[in-house]
């Protein structure tokens, strides 16, 4: 594995995520079985989110963005979260991911430092992968409509993008997968 470029490693990780997900989709139900049932995968993505946040924070000259980025408010009230249907949770997470992907892309256009740009690129790829994967399955009939209005906030600090992504993966995504696992991962 030595000598592999960081860009190649990111692309291979992304390909692994998509392949893993697609190989474990149950025919007819389109459920992300392995991603949901193998808790090590979500823990891996949480670890990667923490690493990206840490590496971005270590970059020299972290400046504020000249144009604020709109970020989702990803805090979770567990009582309210538990009362929502899986489809409602999925749609909420999709809205959050769309805002994060847009924010990462917008911030990339504003930063000049390679260190920060590299971390933003990785975050963009990871968030976009989750976005694409969650769009592939649904419990309700009918197409998914991207018109959503999640709670959001404007931020000018690049680090807020990484913090929001980590909180989303650690919170809503992890809870969502844990909830799905109760039904999908019953071992007979």
CSV table of C-alpha atoms in Angstrom, one decimal:
chain,number,residue,atom,x,y,z
A,1,UNK,CA,0.0,0.0,0.0
A,2,UNK,CA,3.0,2.3,0.2
A,3,UNK,CA,3.5,4.7,-2.6
A,4,UNK,CA,-0.2,5.1,-3.3
A,5,UNK,CA,-1.2,8.7,-3.8
A,6,UNK,CA,-3.8,10.2,-1.4
A,7,UNK,CA,-6.1,10.9,-4.4
A,8,UNK,CA,-5.9,7.2,-5.4
A,9,UNK,CA,-6.6,6.1,-1.9
A,10,UNK,CA,-9.7,8.4,-1.7
A,11,UNK,CA,-11.0,7.1,-4.9
A,12,UNK,CA,-10.4,3.5,-3.9
A,13,UNK,CA,-12.2,4.1,-0.5
A,14,UNK,CA,-15.1,5.7,-2.4
A,15,UNK,CA,-15.3,2.8,-4.8
A,16,UNK,CA,-15.2,0.3,-1.9
A,17,UNK,CA,-18.1,2.1,-0.2
A,18,UNK,CA,-20.2,2.2,-3.3
A,19,UNK,CA,-19.4,-1.4,-4.2
A,20,UNK,CA,-19.9,-2.7,-0.7
A,21,UNK,CA,-23.3,-1.0,-0.6
A,22,UNK,CA,-24.4,-2.2,-4.0
A,23,UNK,CA,-23.3,-5.8,-3.4
A,24,UNK,CA,-25.4,-6.0,-0.3
A,25,UNK,CA,-28.6,-4.5,-1.5
A,26,UNK,CA,-31.5,-6.9,-1.0
A,27,UNK,CA,-33.3,-7.5,-4.3
A,28,UNK,CA,-36.7,-6.0,-4.4
A,29,UNK,CA,-36.3,-4.0,-1.1
A,30,UNK,CA,-33.2,-2.1,-2.0
A,31,UNK,CA,-31.9,-2.1,1.6
A,32,UNK,CA,-28.2,-1.4,2.4
A,33,UNK,CA,-27.9,-4.6,4.3
A,34,UNK,CA,-24.1,-4.8,4.9
A,35,UNK,CA,-23.7,-1.1,5.6
A,36,UNK,CA,-26.5,-1.4,8.1
A,37,UNK,CA,-25.7,-4.8,9.6
A,38,UNK,CA,-21.9,-4.5,9.9
A,39,UNK,CA,-21.5,-1.9,12.6
A,40,UNK,CA,-17.7,-1.7,11.8
A,41,UNK,CA,-18.5,0.1,8.5
A,42,UNK,CA,-20.3,3.1,10.1
A,43,UNK,CA,-17.6,3.2,12.8
A,44,UNK,CA,-15.0,3.4,10.0
A,45,UNK,CA,-16.9,6.3,8.5
A,46,UNK,CA,-17.1,8.0,11.8
A,47,UNK,CA,-13.4,7.6,12.3
A,48,UNK,CA,-12.7,9.0,8.8
A,49,UNK,CA,-14.9,12.0,9.6
A,50,UNK,CA,-13.0,12.6,12.8
A,51,UNK,CA,-9.7,12.3,10.9
A,52,UNK,CA,-10.7,14.8,8.2
A,53,UNK,CA,-11.9,17.3,10.9
A,54,UNK,CA,-8.6,16.9,12.8
A,55,UNK,CA,-6.4,17.2,9.7
A,56,UNK,CA,-8.3,20.3,8.5
A,57,UNK,CA,-7.9,21.8,11.9
A,58,UNK,CA,-4.1,21.3,11.7
A,59,UNK,CA,-3.8,23.1,8.4
A,60,UNK,CA,-1.9,26.4,8.6
A,61,UNK,CA,-3.7,29.7,7.9
A,62,UNK,CA,-7.3,28.5,8.2
A,63,UNK,CA,-9.1,31.7,7.1
A,64,UNK,CA,-12.7,32.5,7.2
A,65,UNK,CA,-14.6,32.1,3.9
A,66,UNK,CA,-15.5,35.3,2.1
A,67,UNK,CA,-18.9,33.9,1.1
A,68,UNK,CA,-20.8,32.1,3.9
A,69,UNK,CA,-21.7,28.4,3.3
A,70,UNK,CA,-25.2,27.2,4.2
A,71,UNK,CA,-24.9,24.2,6.5
A,72,UNK,CA,-27.6,21.9,7.9
A,73,UNK,CA,-28.4,21.9,11.6
A,74,UNK,CA,-27.8,18.2,12.3
A,75,UNK,CA,-28.5,18.0,16.0
A,76,UNK,CA,-30.9,15.2,17.0
A,77,UNK,CA,-33.6,15.2,19.6
A,78,UNK,CA,-33.8,11.4,20.2
A,79,UNK,CA,-37.4,11.5,21.3
A,80,UNK,CA,-38.5,13.2,18.1
A,81,UNK,CA,-36.1,11.1,16.0
A,82,UNK,CA,-37.5,7.8,17.2
A,83,UNK,CA,-41.1,9.0,16.4
A,84,UNK,CA,-40.2,9.5,12.7
A,85,UNK,CA,-40.7,6.9,10.0
A,86,UNK,CA,-37.6,5.5,8.3
A,87,UNK,CA,-38.5,7.3,5.1
A,88,UNK,CA,-38.8,10.6,6.9
A,89,UNK,CA,-35.4,10.0,8.5
A,90,UNK,CA,-33.9,9.1,5.1
A,91,UNK,CA,-35.3,12.2,3.5
A,92,UNK,CA,-34.0,14.4,6.3
A,93,UNK,CA,-30.6,13.0,6.0
A,94,UNK,CA,-30.6,13.4,2.2
A,95,UNK,CA,-31.5,17.1,2.7
A,96,UNK,CA,-28.6,17.5,5.2
A,97,UNK,CA,-26.2,15.7,2.8
A,98,UNK,CA,-27.2,17.9,-0.1
A,99,UNK,CA,-26.4,21.0,1.9
A,100,UNK,CA,-23.1,19.6,3.0
A,101,UNK,CA,-22.1,18.6,-0.6
A,102,UNK,CA,-22.9,22.1,-1.8
A,103,UNK,CA,-21.1,23.7,1.1
A,104,UNK,CA,-18.0,21.6,0.5
A,105,UNK,CA,-18.0,22.4,-3.2
A,106,UNK,CA,-18.5,26.1,-2.5
A,107,UNK,CA,-15.8,26.2,0.1
A,108,UNK,CA,-13.4,24.4,-2.3
A,109,UNK,CA,-13.8,27.3,-4.7
A,110,UNK,CA,-12.8,29.8,-2.0
A,111,UNK,CA,-9.8,28.2,-0.4
A,112,UNK,CA,-6.3,28.5,-1.8
A,113,UNK,CA,-4.4,26.3,0.7
A,114,UNK,CA,-3.8,22.8,-0.6
A,115,UNK,CA,-4.1,21.2,2.9
A,116,UNK,CA,-7.7,22.5,3.4
A,117,UNK,CA,-8.6,21.9,-0.3
A,118,UNK,CA,-7.6,18.2,0.0
A,119,UNK,CA,-9.7,17.7,3.1
A,120,UNK,CA,-12.7,19.5,1.6
A,121,UNK,CA,-12.4,17.3,-1.5
A,122,UNK,CA,-12.4,14.1,0.6
A,123,UNK,CA,-15.4,15.3,2.6
A,124,UNK,CA,-17.2,16.2,-0.6
A,125,UNK,CA,-16.6,12.7,-1.9
A,126,UNK,CA,-17.7,10.9,1.2
A,127,UNK,CA,-20.8,13.0,1.7
A,128,UNK,CA,-21.7,12.7,-2.0
A,129,UNK,CA,-21.3,8.9,-1.8
A,130,UNK,CA,-23.7,8.7,1.1
A,131,UNK,CA,-26.1,11.0,-0.8
A,132,UNK,CA,-26.0,8.8,-3.9
A,133,UNK,CA,-26.4,5.6,-1.8
A,134,UNK,CA,-29.4,6.9,0.2
A,135,UNK,CA,-31.1,8.0,-2.9
A,136,UNK,CA,-31.1,4.4,-4.2
A,137,UNK,CA,-33.6,3.0,-1.7
A,138,UNK,CA,-37.0,4.0,-0.5
A,139,UNK,CA,-39.8,2.5,1.5
A,140,UNK,CA,-42.6,4.6,0.1
A,141,UNK,CA,-44.0,4.4,-3.4
A,142,UNK,CA,-43.1,7.2,-5.8
A,143,UNK,CA,-39.9,9.1,-6.7
A,144,UNK,CA,-37.9,11.1,-4.2
A,145,UNK,CA,-38.3,14.8,-4.7
A,146,UNK,CA,-35.2,16.9,-3.8
A,147,UNK,CA,-37.2,19.9,-2.7
A,148,UNK,CA,-36.5,20.0,1.0
A,149,UNK,CA,-36.0,22.7,3.6
A,150,UNK,CA,-34.0,21.5,6.5
A,151,UNK,CA,-33.0,23.7,9.4
A,152,UNK,CA,-29.8,25.5,8.3
A,153,UNK,CA,-27.3,28.1,9.4
A,154,UNK,CA,-24.7,30.1,7.5
A,155,UNK,CA,-21.1,29.6,8.5
A,156,UNK,CA,-17.9,31.3,7.4
A,157,UNK,CA,-15.5,29.0,9.1
A,158,UNK,CA,-14.2,26.0,7.1
A,159,UNK,CA,-14.0,23.9,10.2
A,160,UNK,CA,-17.8,24.2,10.6
A,161,UNK,CA,-18.2,22.1,7.5
A,162,UNK,CA,-16.1,19.3,8.9
A,163,UNK,CA,-17.8,19.5,12.3
A,164,UNK,CA,-21.2,19.3,10.7
A,165,UNK,CA,-20.3,16.3,8.6
A,166,UNK,CA,-18.8,14.4,11.6
A,167,UNK,CA,-21.9,15.2,13.7
A,168,UNK,CA,-24.2,14.0,10.9
A,169,UNK,CA,-22.3,10.7,10.5
A,170,UNK,CA,-22.1,10.2,14.3
A,171,UNK,CA,-25.7,11.2,14.9
A,172,UNK,CA,-28.4,10.8,12.3
A,173,UNK,CA,-26.7,8.4,10.0
A,174,UNK,CA,-25.5,6.1,12.8
A,175,UNK,CA,-29.0,6.2,14.5
A,176,UNK,CA,-30.7,5.6,11.2
A,177,UNK,CA,-28.5,2.6,10.4
A,178,UNK,CA,-28.9,1.2,13.9
A,179,UNK,CA,-32.7,1.5,13.6
A,180,UNK,CA,-32.7,-0.3,10.2
A,181,UNK,CA,-30.5,-3.0,11.6
A,182,UNK,CA,-33.2,-4.0,14.1
A,183,UNK,CA,-35.3,-5.2,11.1
A,184,UNK,CA,-32.7,-6.1,8.5
A,185,UNK,CA,-30.1,-8.0,10.6
A,186,UNK,CA,-32.1,-10.5,12.6
A,187,UNK,CA,-30.2,-13.7,12.6
A,188,UNK,CA,-32.3,-16.8,12.6
